[in-house]
mmCIF file with all atom_site columns, C-alpha atoms in Angstrom:
data_model
loop_
_atom_site.group_PDB
_atom_site.id
_atom_site.type_symbol
_atom_site.label_atom_id
_atom_site.label_alt_id
_atom_site.label_comp_id
_atom_site.label_asym_id
_atom_site.label_entity_id
_atom_site.label_seq_id
_atom_site.pdbx_PDB_ins_code
_atom_site.Cartn_x
_atom_site.Cartn_y
_atom_site.Cartn_z
_atom_site.occupancy
_atom_site.B_iso_or_equiv
_atom_site.pdbx_formal_charge
_atom_site.auth_seq_id
_atom_site.auth_comp_id
_atom_site.auth_asym_id
_atom_site.auth_atom_id
_atom_site.pdbx_PDB_model_num
ATOM 1   C CA . ASP A 1 1   ? 90.193  5.405  162.567 1.00 49.00 ? 1   ASP A CA 1
ATOM 2   C CA . ALA A 1 2   ? 91.011  7.327  159.407 1.00 58.00 ? 2   ALA A CA 1
ATOM 3   C CA . LYS A 1 3   ? 91.870  5.238  156.390 1.00 83.00 ? 3   LYS A CA 1
ATOM 4   C CA . THR A 1 4   ? 93.119  8.161  154.339 1.00 92.00 ? 4   THR A CA 1
ATOM 5   C CA . THR A 1 5   ? 95.378  11.142 154.923 1.00 93.00 ? 5   THR A CA 1
ATOM 6   C CA . GLN A 1 6   ? 95.085  14.351 152.929 1.00 95.00 ? 6   GLN A CA 1
ATOM 7   C CA . PRO A 1 7   ? 96.683  17.784 153.287 1.00 96.00 ? 7   PRO A CA 1
ATOM 8   C CA . PRO A 1 8   ? 94.222  20.207 154.888 1.00 95.00 ? 8   PRO A CA 1
ATOM 9   C CA . SER A 1 9   ? 94.535  22.844 152.194 1.00 96.00 ? 9   SER A CA 1
ATOM 10  C CA . MET A 1 10  ? 96.109  23.633 148.819 1.00 97.00 ? 10  MET A CA 1
ATOM 11  C CA . ASP A 1 11  ? 96.195  26.529 146.391 1.00 97.00 ? 11  ASP A CA 1
ATOM 12  C CA . CYS A 1 12  ? 96.249  26.348 142.619 1.00 96.00 ? 12  CYS A CA 1
ATOM 13  C CA . ALA A 1 13  ? 96.412  29.017 139.940 1.00 97.00 ? 13  ALA A CA 1
ATOM 14  C CA . GLU A 1 14  ? 93.476  29.204 137.568 1.00 97.00 ? 14  GLU A CA 1
ATOM 15  C CA . GLY A 1 15  ? 94.165  27.310 134.344 1.00 96.00 ? 15  GLY A CA 1
ATOM 16  C CA . ARG A 1 16  ? 96.849  25.191 135.926 1.00 96.00 ? 16  ARG A CA 1
ATOM 17  C CA . ALA A 1 17  ? 96.588  21.542 136.866 1.00 97.00 ? 17  ALA A CA 1
ATOM 18  C CA . ALA A 1 18  ? 95.562  20.869 140.446 1.00 97.00 ? 18  ALA A CA 1
ATOM 19  C CA . ASN A 1 19  ? 97.163  17.763 141.913 1.00 98.00 ? 19  ASN A CA 1
ATOM 20  C CA . LEU A 1 20  ? 95.554  16.574 145.136 1.00 98.00 ? 20  LEU A CA 1
ATOM 21  C CA . PRO A 1 21  ? 97.391  13.793 146.997 1.00 97.00 ? 21  PRO A CA 1
ATOM 22  C CA . CYS A 1 22  ? 95.933  11.122 149.220 1.00 96.00 ? 22  CYS A CA 1
ATOM 23  C CA . ASN A 1 23  ? 97.707  8.518  151.329 1.00 95.00 ? 23  ASN A CA 1
ATOM 24  C CA . HIS A 1 24  ? 95.956  5.235  152.027 1.00 93.00 ? 24  HIS A CA 1
ATOM 25  C CA . SER A 1 25  ? 98.770  2.982  153.191 1.00 92.00 ? 25  SER A CA 1
ATOM 26  C CA . THR A 1 26  ? 96.456  0.416  154.814 1.00 89.00 ? 26  THR A CA 1
ATOM 27  C CA . ILE A 1 27  ? 94.219  -0.067 151.793 1.00 90.00 ? 27  ILE A CA 1
ATOM 28  C CA . SER A 1 28  ? 93.021  -3.622 151.270 1.00 86.00 ? 28  SER A CA 1
ATOM 29  C CA . GLY A 1 29  ? 93.157  -5.459 147.986 1.00 85.00 ? 29  GLY A CA 1
ATOM 30  C CA . ASN A 1 30  ? 89.437  -5.167 147.368 1.00 83.00 ? 30  ASN A CA 1
ATOM 31  C CA . GLU A 1 31  ? 89.047  -1.529 148.387 1.00 86.00 ? 31  GLU A CA 1
ATOM 32  C CA . TYR A 1 32  ? 88.478  1.152  145.810 1.00 88.00 ? 32  TYR A CA 1
ATOM 33  C CA . VAL A 1 33  ? 89.620  4.749  145.989 1.00 92.00 ? 33  VAL A CA 1
ATOM 34  C CA . TYR A 1 34  ? 86.783  7.239  145.584 1.00 91.00 ? 34  TYR A CA 1
ATOM 35  C CA . TRP A 1 35  ? 86.964  11.006 145.272 1.00 94.00 ? 35  TRP A CA 1
ATOM 36  C CA . TYR A 1 36  ? 84.133  13.389 146.078 1.00 93.00 ? 36  TYR A CA 1
ATOM 37  C CA . ARG A 1 37  ? 84.081  17.156 146.373 1.00 95.00 ? 37  ARG A CA 1
ATOM 38  C CA . GLN A 1 38  ? 81.923  19.613 148.260 1.00 93.00 ? 38  GLN A CA 1
ATOM 39  C CA . ILE A 1 39  ? 81.464  23.120 146.960 1.00 93.00 ? 39  ILE A CA 1
ATOM 40  C CA . HIS A 1 40  ? 80.719  25.578 149.736 1.00 87.00 ? 40  HIS A CA 1
ATOM 41  C CA . SER A 1 41  ? 77.929  23.996 151.799 1.00 82.00 ? 41  SER A CA 1
ATOM 42  C CA . GLN A 1 42  ? 76.330  21.998 149.018 1.00 89.00 ? 42  GLN A CA 1
ATOM 43  C CA . GLY A 1 43  ? 76.017  18.228 149.130 1.00 91.00 ? 43  GLY A CA 1
ATOM 44  C CA . PRO A 1 44  ? 79.147  16.311 148.142 1.00 91.00 ? 44  PRO A CA 1
ATOM 45  C CA . GLN A 1 45  ? 79.494  15.389 144.487 1.00 92.00 ? 45  GLN A CA 1
ATOM 46  C CA . TYR A 1 46  ? 81.087  12.241 143.080 1.00 90.00 ? 46  TYR A CA 1
ATOM 47  C CA . ILE A 1 47  ? 84.174  12.823 140.932 1.00 94.00 ? 47  ILE A CA 1
ATOM 48  C CA . ILE A 1 48  ? 85.888  9.556  140.107 1.00 92.00 ? 48  ILE A CA 1
ATOM 49  C CA . HIS A 1 49  ? 86.905  6.201  141.503 1.00 90.00 ? 49  HIS A CA 1
ATOM 50  C CA . GLY A 1 50  ? 89.481  3.499  140.780 1.00 91.00 ? 50  GLY A CA 1
ATOM 51  C CA . LEU A 1 51  ? 90.907  0.209  141.975 1.00 90.00 ? 51  LEU A CA 1
ATOM 52  C CA . LYS A 1 52  ? 94.437  -0.037 140.628 1.00 90.00 ? 52  LYS A CA 1
ATOM 53  C CA . ASN A 1 53  ? 94.477  1.335  137.120 1.00 86.00 ? 53  ASN A CA 1
ATOM 54  C CA . ASN A 1 54  ? 94.608  5.007  136.344 1.00 93.00 ? 54  ASN A CA 1
ATOM 55  C CA . GLU A 1 55  ? 91.219  6.428  135.479 1.00 94.00 ? 55  GLU A CA 1
ATOM 56  C CA . THR A 1 56  ? 90.035  9.477  133.584 1.00 95.00 ? 56  THR A CA 1
ATOM 57  C CA . ASN A 1 57  ? 86.630  11.009 133.057 1.00 92.00 ? 57  ASN A CA 1
ATOM 58  C CA . GLU A 1 58  ? 85.278  14.373 131.986 1.00 92.00 ? 58  GLU A CA 1
ATOM 59  C CA . MET A 1 59  ? 85.992  15.894 135.398 1.00 92.00 ? 59  MET A CA 1
ATOM 60  C CA . ALA A 1 60  ? 89.369  14.552 136.457 1.00 96.00 ? 60  ALA A CA 1
ATOM 61  C CA . SER A 1 61  ? 92.082  11.922 136.327 1.00 97.00 ? 61  SER A CA 1
ATOM 62  C CA . LEU A 1 62  ? 92.989  9.531  139.099 1.00 97.00 ? 62  LEU A CA 1
ATOM 63  C CA . ILE A 1 63  ? 96.530  8.216  139.365 1.00 97.00 ? 63  ILE A CA 1
ATOM 64  C CA . ILE A 1 64  ? 97.031  5.289  141.764 1.00 96.00 ? 64  ILE A CA 1
ATOM 65  C CA . THR A 1 65  ? 100.542 4.169  142.647 1.00 96.00 ? 65  THR A CA 1
ATOM 66  C CA . GLU A 1 66  ? 101.546 0.632  141.817 1.00 94.00 ? 66  GLU A CA 1
ATOM 67  C CA . ASP A 1 67  ? 101.561 -0.384 145.490 1.00 94.00 ? 67  ASP A CA 1
ATOM 68  C CA . ARG A 1 68  ? 98.159  1.344  145.871 1.00 94.00 ? 68  ARG A CA 1
ATOM 69  C CA . LYS A 1 69  ? 99.271  3.101  149.029 1.00 94.00 ? 69  LYS A CA 1
ATOM 70  C CA . SER A 1 70  ? 98.645  6.549  147.614 1.00 95.00 ? 70  SER A CA 1
ATOM 71  C CA . SER A 1 71  ? 96.827  8.301  144.827 1.00 96.00 ? 71  SER A CA 1
ATOM 72  C CA . THR A 1 72  ? 96.544  11.695 143.186 1.00 97.00 ? 72  THR A CA 1
ATOM 73  C CA . LEU A 1 73  ? 93.465  13.404 141.848 1.00 98.00 ? 73  LEU A CA 1
ATOM 74  C CA . ILE A 1 74  ? 94.278  15.665 138.923 1.00 98.00 ? 74  ILE A CA 1
ATOM 75  C CA . LEU A 1 75  ? 92.072  18.496 137.732 1.00 97.00 ? 75  LEU A CA 1
ATOM 76  C CA . PRO A 1 76  ? 93.825  19.277 134.435 1.00 96.00 ? 76  PRO A CA 1
ATOM 77  C CA . HIS A 1 77  ? 92.760  22.914 134.028 1.00 95.00 ? 77  HIS A CA 1
ATOM 78  C CA . ALA A 1 78  ? 91.454  24.220 137.316 1.00 96.00 ? 78  ALA A CA 1
ATOM 79  C CA . THR A 1 79  ? 88.817  26.939 137.243 1.00 96.00 ? 79  THR A CA 1
ATOM 80  C CA . LEU A 1 80  ? 87.494  29.152 140.007 1.00 96.00 ? 80  LEU A CA 1
ATOM 81  C CA . ARG A 1 81  ? 84.454  26.880 140.219 1.00 95.00 ? 81  ARG A CA 1
ATOM 82  C CA . ASP A 1 82  ? 86.714  24.012 141.263 1.00 97.00 ? 82  ASP A CA 1
ATOM 83  C CA . THR A 1 83  ? 87.293  25.716 144.607 1.00 97.00 ? 83  THR A CA 1
ATOM 84  C CA . ALA A 1 84  ? 85.924  23.139 147.039 1.00 97.00 ? 84  ALA A CA 1
ATOM 85  C CA . VAL A 1 85  ? 86.776  20.582 149.695 1.00 94.00 ? 85  VAL A CA 1
ATOM 86  C CA . TYR A 1 86  ? 87.968  17.341 148.123 1.00 96.00 ? 86  TYR A CA 1
ATOM 87  C CA . TYR A 1 87  ? 87.474  14.037 149.922 1.00 94.00 ? 87  TYR A CA 1
ATOM 88  C CA . CYS A 1 88  ? 89.468  10.878 149.297 1.00 94.00 ? 88  CYS A CA 1
ATOM 89  C CA . ILE A 1 89  ? 87.715  7.724  150.511 1.00 90.00 ? 89  ILE A CA 1
ATOM 90  C CA . VAL A 1 90  ? 88.651  4.069  150.409 1.00 88.00 ? 90  VAL A CA 1
ATOM 91  C CA . ARG A 1 91  ? 85.894  1.513  150.488 1.00 80.00 ? 91  ARG A CA 1
ATOM 92  C CA . VAL A 1 92  ? 84.932  -1.893 149.255 1.00 72.00 ? 92  VAL A CA 1
ATOM 93  C CA . ALA A 1 93  ? 82.451  -1.422 146.443 1.00 62.00 ? 93  ALA A CA 1
ATOM 94  C CA . ARG A 1 94  ? 78.940  -2.739 147.051 1.00 56.00 ? 94  ARG A CA 1
ATOM 95  C CA . ASN A 1 95  ? 79.803  -3.772 150.593 1.00 56.00 ? 95  ASN A CA 1
ATOM 96  C CA . TYR A 1 96  ? 76.638  -3.739 152.639 1.00 52.00 ? 96  TYR A CA 1
ATOM 97  C CA . GLY A 1 97  ? 78.536  -3.479 155.879 1.00 51.00 ? 97  GLY A CA 1
ATOM 98  C CA . GLN A 1 98  ? 80.870  -0.645 155.007 1.00 58.00 ? 98  GLN A CA 1
ATOM 99  C CA . ASN A 1 99  ? 79.890  2.898  154.308 1.00 67.00 ? 99  ASN A CA 1
ATOM 100 C CA . PHE A 1 100 ? 81.634  5.967  153.026 1.00 73.00 ? 100 PHE A CA 1
ATOM 101 C CA . VAL A 1 101 ? 83.736  7.698  155.659 1.00 78.00 ? 101 VAL A CA 1
ATOM 102 C CA . PHE A 1 102 ? 84.276  11.345 154.823 1.00 81.00 ? 102 PHE A CA 1
ATOM 103 C CA . GLY A 1 103 ? 87.268  12.808 156.660 1.00 83.00 ? 103 GLY A CA 1
ATOM 104 C CA . PRO A 1 104 ? 88.128  16.515 156.759 1.00 86.00 ? 104 PRO A CA 1
ATOM 105 C CA . GLY A 1 105 ? 89.403  16.438 153.152 1.00 92.00 ? 105 GLY A CA 1
ATOM 106 C CA . THR A 1 106 ? 91.582  18.986 151.335 1.00 96.00 ? 106 THR A CA 1
ATOM 107 C CA . ARG A 1 107 ? 90.326  22.522 150.845 1.00 95.00 ? 107 ARG A CA 1
ATOM 108 C CA . LEU A 1 108 ? 91.414  23.535 147.337 1.00 97.00 ? 108 LEU A CA 1
ATOM 109 C CA . SER A 1 109 ? 91.467  27.225 146.556 1.00 97.00 ? 109 SER A CA 1
ATOM 110 C CA . VAL A 1 110 ? 91.780  28.111 142.874 1.00 97.00 ? 110 VAL A CA 1
ATOM 111 C CA . LEU A 1 111 ? 93.262  31.582 142.610 1.00 96.00 ? 111 LEU A CA 1
ATOM 112 C CA . PRO A 1 112 ? 92.722  34.007 139.700 1.00 94.00 ? 112 PRO A CA 1
ATOM 113 C CA . ASP B 2 1   ? 70.852  17.577 142.869 1.00 49.00 ? 1   ASP B CA 1
ATOM 114 C CA . ALA B 2 2   ? 67.105  18.089 142.339 1.00 66.00 ? 2   ALA B CA 1
ATOM 115 C CA . ASP B 2 3   ? 66.544  14.331 142.391 1.00 91.00 ? 3   ASP B CA 1
ATOM 116 C CA . VAL B 2 4   ? 67.174  14.348 146.134 1.00 95.00 ? 4   VAL B CA 1
ATOM 117 C CA . THR B 2 5   ? 65.238  16.948 148.099 1.00 96.00 ? 5   THR B CA 1
ATOM 118 C CA . GLN B 2 6   ? 65.367  17.867 151.745 1.00 97.00 ? 6   GLN B CA 1
ATOM 119 C CA . THR B 2 7   ? 62.872  19.789 153.817 1.00 97.00 ? 7   THR B CA 1
ATOM 120 C CA . PRO B 2 8   ? 63.188  22.132 155.525 1.00 97.00 ? 8   PRO B CA 1
ATOM 121 C CA . ARG B 2 9   ? 66.347  23.753 154.156 1.00 96.00 ? 9   ARG B CA 1
ATOM 122 C CA . ASN B 2 10  ? 66.833  25.802 157.291 1.00 96.00 ? 10  ASN B CA 1
ATOM 123 C CA . ARG B 2 11  ? 65.397  25.376 160.755 1.00 97.00 ? 11  ARG B CA 1
ATOM 124 C CA . ILE B 2 12  ? 65.903  27.102 164.062 1.00 97.00 ? 12  ILE B CA 1
ATOM 125 C CA . THR B 2 13  ? 64.509  25.386 167.117 1.00 96.00 ? 13  THR B CA 1
ATOM 126 C CA . LYS B 2 14  ? 64.839  25.359 170.878 1.00 96.00 ? 14  LYS B CA 1
ATOM 127 C CA . THR B 2 15  ? 66.408  22.858 173.214 1.00 97.00 ? 15  THR B CA 1
ATOM 128 C CA . GLY B 2 16  ? 64.064  20.006 174.043 1.00 97.00 ? 16  GLY B CA 1
ATOM 129 C CA . LYS B 2 17  ? 61.892  20.308 170.951 1.00 96.00 ? 17  LYS B CA 1
ATOM 130 C CA . ARG B 2 18  ? 61.236  17.381 168.655 1.00 96.00 ? 18  ARG B CA 1
ATOM 131 C CA . ILE B 2 19  ? 62.379  17.978 165.107 1.00 96.00 ? 19  ILE B CA 1
ATOM 132 C CA . MET B 2 20  ? 61.888  15.979 161.928 1.00 97.00 ? 20  MET B CA 1
ATOM 133 C CA . LEU B 2 21  ? 63.971  16.401 158.806 1.00 98.00 ? 21  LEU B CA 1
ATOM 134 C CA . GLU B 2 22  ? 62.610  14.866 155.643 1.00 97.00 ? 22  GLU B CA 1
ATOM 135 C CA . CYS B 2 23  ? 64.291  13.494 152.568 1.00 97.00 ? 23  CYS B CA 1
ATOM 136 C CA . SER B 2 24  ? 62.666  12.468 149.314 1.00 97.00 ? 24  SER B CA 1
ATOM 137 C CA . GLN B 2 25  ? 64.233  11.066 146.181 1.00 96.00 ? 25  GLN B CA 1
ATOM 138 C CA . THR B 2 26  ? 63.019  10.445 142.664 1.00 95.00 ? 26  THR B CA 1
ATOM 139 C CA . LYS B 2 27  ? 66.047  8.431  141.570 1.00 90.00 ? 27  LYS B CA 1
ATOM 140 C CA . GLY B 2 28  ? 64.472  5.100  142.391 1.00 91.00 ? 28  GLY B CA 1
ATOM 141 C CA . HIS B 2 29  ? 67.418  4.160  144.586 1.00 89.00 ? 29  HIS B CA 1
ATOM 142 C CA . ASP B 2 30  ? 67.054  1.548  147.280 1.00 88.00 ? 30  ASP B CA 1
ATOM 143 C CA . ARG B 2 31  ? 69.684  2.885  149.686 1.00 89.00 ? 31  ARG B CA 1
ATOM 144 C CA . MET B 2 32  ? 69.335  6.078  151.696 1.00 92.00 ? 32  MET B CA 1
ATOM 145 C CA . TYR B 2 33  ? 71.597  7.747  154.248 1.00 93.00 ? 33  TYR B CA 1
ATOM 146 C CA . TRP B 2 34  ? 71.636  10.575 156.763 1.00 95.00 ? 34  TRP B CA 1
ATOM 147 C CA . TYR B 2 35  ? 74.877  12.436 157.529 1.00 94.00 ? 35  TYR B CA 1
ATOM 148 C CA . ARG B 2 36  ? 75.729  15.439 159.649 1.00 95.00 ? 36  ARG B CA 1
ATOM 149 C CA . GLN B 2 37  ? 78.524  17.891 159.042 1.00 92.00 ? 37  GLN B CA 1
ATOM 150 C CA . ASP B 2 38  ? 80.059  20.203 161.590 1.00 90.00 ? 38  ASP B CA 1
ATOM 151 C CA . PRO B 2 39  ? 82.216  23.197 160.627 1.00 81.00 ? 39  PRO B CA 1
ATOM 152 C CA . GLY B 2 40  ? 85.662  22.176 159.433 1.00 76.00 ? 40  GLY B CA 1
ATOM 153 C CA . LEU B 2 41  ? 84.898  18.484 159.655 1.00 77.00 ? 41  LEU B CA 1
ATOM 154 C CA . GLY B 2 42  ? 83.921  15.833 157.191 1.00 81.00 ? 42  GLY B CA 1
ATOM 155 C CA . LEU B 2 43  ? 80.563  14.115 157.081 1.00 86.00 ? 43  LEU B CA 1
ATOM 156 C CA . ARG B 2 44  ? 79.597  11.618 159.753 1.00 89.00 ? 44  ARG B CA 1
ATOM 157 C CA . LEU B 2 45  ? 77.030  8.907  159.122 1.00 89.00 ? 45  LEU B CA 1
ATOM 158 C CA . ILE B 2 46  ? 74.000  8.920  161.434 1.00 93.00 ? 46  ILE B CA 1
ATOM 159 C CA . TYR B 2 47  ? 71.741  6.198  160.020 1.00 93.00 ? 47  TYR B CA 1
ATOM 160 C CA . TYR B 2 48  ? 71.356  4.317  156.783 1.00 91.00 ? 48  TYR B CA 1
ATOM 161 C CA . SER B 2 49  ? 68.755  2.121  155.169 1.00 92.00 ? 49  SER B CA 1
ATOM 162 C CA . PHE B 2 50  ? 69.192  -0.368 152.350 1.00 87.00 ? 50  PHE B CA 1
ATOM 163 C CA . ASP B 2 51  ? 65.477  -0.870 151.778 1.00 88.00 ? 51  ASP B CA 1
ATOM 164 C CA . VAL B 2 52  ? 62.131  -0.076 153.374 1.00 90.00 ? 52  VAL B CA 1
ATOM 165 C CA . LYS B 2 53  ? 62.458  -2.729 156.072 1.00 85.00 ? 53  LYS B CA 1
ATOM 166 C CA . ASP B 2 54  ? 66.107  -2.112 156.824 1.00 91.00 ? 54  ASP B CA 1
ATOM 167 C CA . ILE B 2 55  ? 67.443  0.461  159.315 1.00 94.00 ? 55  ILE B CA 1
ATOM 168 C CA . ASN B 2 56  ? 71.042  0.572  160.510 1.00 91.00 ? 56  ASN B CA 1
ATOM 169 C CA . LYS B 2 57  ? 72.903  2.775  162.955 1.00 91.00 ? 57  LYS B CA 1
ATOM 170 C CA . GLY B 2 58  ? 75.828  4.728  161.703 1.00 89.00 ? 58  GLY B CA 1
ATOM 171 C CA . GLU B 2 59  ? 78.739  6.295  163.504 1.00 85.00 ? 59  GLU B CA 1
ATOM 172 C CA . ILE B 2 60  ? 76.759  8.806  165.585 1.00 91.00 ? 60  ILE B CA 1
ATOM 173 C CA . SER B 2 61  ? 73.178  7.585  166.014 1.00 93.00 ? 61  SER B CA 1
ATOM 174 C CA . ASP B 2 62  ? 72.646  8.571  169.670 1.00 94.00 ? 62  ASP B CA 1
ATOM 175 C CA . GLY B 2 63  ? 69.963  11.230 170.000 1.00 95.00 ? 63  GLY B CA 1
ATOM 176 C CA . TYR B 2 64  ? 68.526  10.492 166.548 1.00 97.00 ? 64  TYR B CA 1
ATOM 177 C CA . SER B 2 65  ? 65.958  8.145  165.076 1.00 97.00 ? 65  SER B CA 1
ATOM 178 C CA . VAL B 2 66  ? 64.852  7.472  161.515 1.00 97.00 ? 66  VAL B CA 1
ATOM 179 C CA . SER B 2 67  ? 61.888  6.195  159.591 1.00 96.00 ? 67  SER B CA 1
ATOM 180 C CA . ARG B 2 68  ? 61.887  4.752  156.087 1.00 96.00 ? 68  ARG B CA 1
ATOM 181 C CA . GLN B 2 69  ? 58.265  5.295  155.150 1.00 88.00 ? 69  GLN B CA 1
ATOM 182 C CA . ALA B 2 70  ? 58.693  4.249  151.541 1.00 94.00 ? 70  ALA B CA 1
ATOM 183 C CA . GLN B 2 71  ? 61.513  3.571  149.132 1.00 94.00 ? 71  GLN B CA 1
ATOM 184 C CA . ALA B 2 72  ? 61.565  7.257  148.234 1.00 95.00 ? 72  ALA B CA 1
ATOM 185 C CA . LYS B 2 73  ? 61.332  8.744  151.723 1.00 96.00 ? 73  LYS B CA 1
ATOM 186 C CA . PHE B 2 74  ? 63.700  8.682  154.686 1.00 97.00 ? 74  PHE B CA 1
ATOM 187 C CA . SER B 2 75  ? 63.068  10.907 157.702 1.00 98.00 ? 75  SER B CA 1
ATOM 188 C CA . LEU B 2 76  ? 65.455  11.845 160.486 1.00 98.00 ? 76  LEU B CA 1
ATOM 189 C CA . SER B 2 77  ? 64.086  12.809 163.914 1.00 97.00 ? 77  SER B CA 1
ATOM 190 C CA . LEU B 2 78  ? 65.704  14.505 166.855 1.00 96.00 ? 78  LEU B CA 1
ATOM 191 C CA . GLU B 2 79  ? 63.543  13.426 169.768 1.00 92.00 ? 79  GLU B CA 1
ATOM 192 C CA . SER B 2 80  ? 64.737  16.158 172.102 1.00 96.00 ? 80  SER B CA 1
ATOM 193 C CA . ALA B 2 81  ? 67.030  18.580 170.346 1.00 96.00 ? 81  ALA B CA 1
ATOM 194 C CA . ILE B 2 82  ? 70.162  19.837 172.101 1.00 96.00 ? 82  ILE B CA 1
ATOM 195 C CA . PRO B 2 83  ? 72.542  22.630 171.057 1.00 96.00 ? 83  PRO B CA 1
ATOM 196 C CA . ASN B 2 84  ? 75.371  20.292 170.010 1.00 95.00 ? 84  ASN B CA 1
ATOM 197 C CA . GLN B 2 85  ? 73.067  18.894 167.343 1.00 97.00 ? 85  GLN B CA 1
ATOM 198 C CA . THR B 2 86  ? 73.397  22.214 165.541 1.00 97.00 ? 86  THR B CA 1
ATOM 199 C CA . ALA B 2 87  ? 74.880  21.183 162.217 1.00 96.00 ? 87  ALA B CA 1
ATOM 200 C CA . LEU B 2 88  ? 74.366  20.804 158.483 1.00 96.00 ? 88  LEU B CA 1
ATOM 201 C CA . TYR B 2 89  ? 72.454  17.606 157.711 1.00 97.00 ? 89  TYR B CA 1
ATOM 202 C CA . PHE B 2 90  ? 72.672  15.777 154.403 1.00 96.00 ? 90  PHE B CA 1
ATOM 203 C CA . CYS B 2 91  ? 70.559  13.024 152.976 1.00 96.00 ? 91  CYS B CA 1
ATOM 204 C CA . ALA B 2 92  ? 72.062  10.772 150.308 1.00 93.00 ? 92  ALA B CA 1
ATOM 205 C CA . THR B 2 93  ? 70.938  7.917  148.110 1.00 92.00 ? 93  THR B CA 1
ATOM 206 C CA . SER B 2 94  ? 72.662  5.161  146.198 1.00 87.00 ? 94  SER B CA 1
ATOM 207 C CA . ASP B 2 95  ? 71.716  2.276  143.986 1.00 81.00 ? 95  ASP B CA 1
ATOM 208 C CA . ALA B 2 96  ? 73.281  -1.077 144.681 1.00 68.00 ? 96  ALA B CA 1
ATOM 209 C CA . GLY B 2 97  ? 72.408  -2.141 141.176 1.00 62.00 ? 97  GLY B CA 1
ATOM 210 C CA . GLN B 2 98  ? 74.339  0.680  139.523 1.00 54.00 ? 98  GLN B CA 1
ATOM 211 C CA . ARG B 2 99  ? 77.207  -1.347 138.148 1.00 53.00 ? 99  ARG B CA 1
ATOM 212 C CA . PHE B 2 100 ? 79.410  -1.822 141.191 1.00 50.00 ? 100 PHE B CA 1
ATOM 213 C CA . LEU B 2 101 ? 79.887  1.811  141.985 1.00 57.00 ? 101 LEU B CA 1
ATOM 214 C CA . ASP B 2 102 ? 77.407  2.501  144.745 1.00 63.00 ? 102 ASP B CA 1
ATOM 215 C CA . GLU B 2 103 ? 77.935  6.187  144.046 1.00 80.00 ? 103 GLU B CA 1
ATOM 216 C CA . GLN B 2 104 ? 76.131  8.372  146.539 1.00 86.00 ? 104 GLN B CA 1
ATOM 217 C CA . PHE B 2 105 ? 73.939  11.276 145.443 1.00 90.00 ? 105 PHE B CA 1
ATOM 218 C CA . PHE B 2 106 ? 73.467  14.002 148.009 1.00 93.00 ? 106 PHE B CA 1
ATOM 219 C CA . GLY B 2 107 ? 70.644  16.382 148.730 1.00 95.00 ? 107 GLY B CA 1
ATOM 220 C CA . PRO B 2 108 ? 71.166  20.130 149.207 1.00 94.00 ? 108 PRO B CA 1
ATOM 221 C CA . GLY B 2 109 ? 71.366  19.911 152.979 1.00 95.00 ? 109 GLY B CA 1
ATOM 222 C CA . THR B 2 110 ? 69.349  21.173 155.958 1.00 97.00 ? 110 THR B CA 1
ATOM 223 C CA . ARG B 2 111 ? 70.928  23.722 158.236 1.00 96.00 ? 111 ARG B CA 1
ATOM 224 C CA . LEU B 2 112 ? 69.661  23.098 161.768 1.00 97.00 ? 112 LEU B CA 1
ATOM 225 C CA . THR B 2 113 ? 70.264  25.452 164.677 1.00 97.00 ? 113 THR B CA 1
ATOM 226 C CA . VAL B 2 114 ? 69.294  24.419 168.187 1.00 97.00 ? 114 VAL B CA 1
ATOM 227 C CA . LEU B 2 115 ? 69.183  27.319 170.634 1.00 96.00 ? 115 LEU B CA 1
#
């Protein structure tokens, strides 16, 4: 049973901000939101994670709604190399009994 | 990520053959995972191991077995390969001691084709 819902695909113009939404309406209070991406057929790569506060790192920003039922990953200035499948995952951190569940994700195409 | 290596990178085999995929890591992580990915789908967990003496089934373990020979090595075996096991296989590692993140680091993948 999927814990997250993401649009199957999105386009973004190069240099623009890419905003990738994720719905996680059944998220529990101790579950974090993680984002990974997979470029072509390479192994997935960690991007960012958060619990309830907005987070920013060198790759992206994560905006989590106050009710925590949805979030948005923001790539502030998308480049062609950001074309990838982006996965939104909810999971309790350091939970030995729960593993990452990668759904189909959102295929982001950055267009020149 | 060169810290997690998988061999072979590509393999073509025939139905009924036994196949072993190997994963090695130099990150010193205690946790290791095997996933498979089919076209257009996300990753599905096959097996995972939290240390050398720990083996756990994932979502789709039927038809597969694993061996954790050492902290750095985690092998996946297909005892009798069948065509619907044709997929891209990923090994991953994580460190439970890395703050609270448990971020997973993935290998480059093994593309397996069963004819």
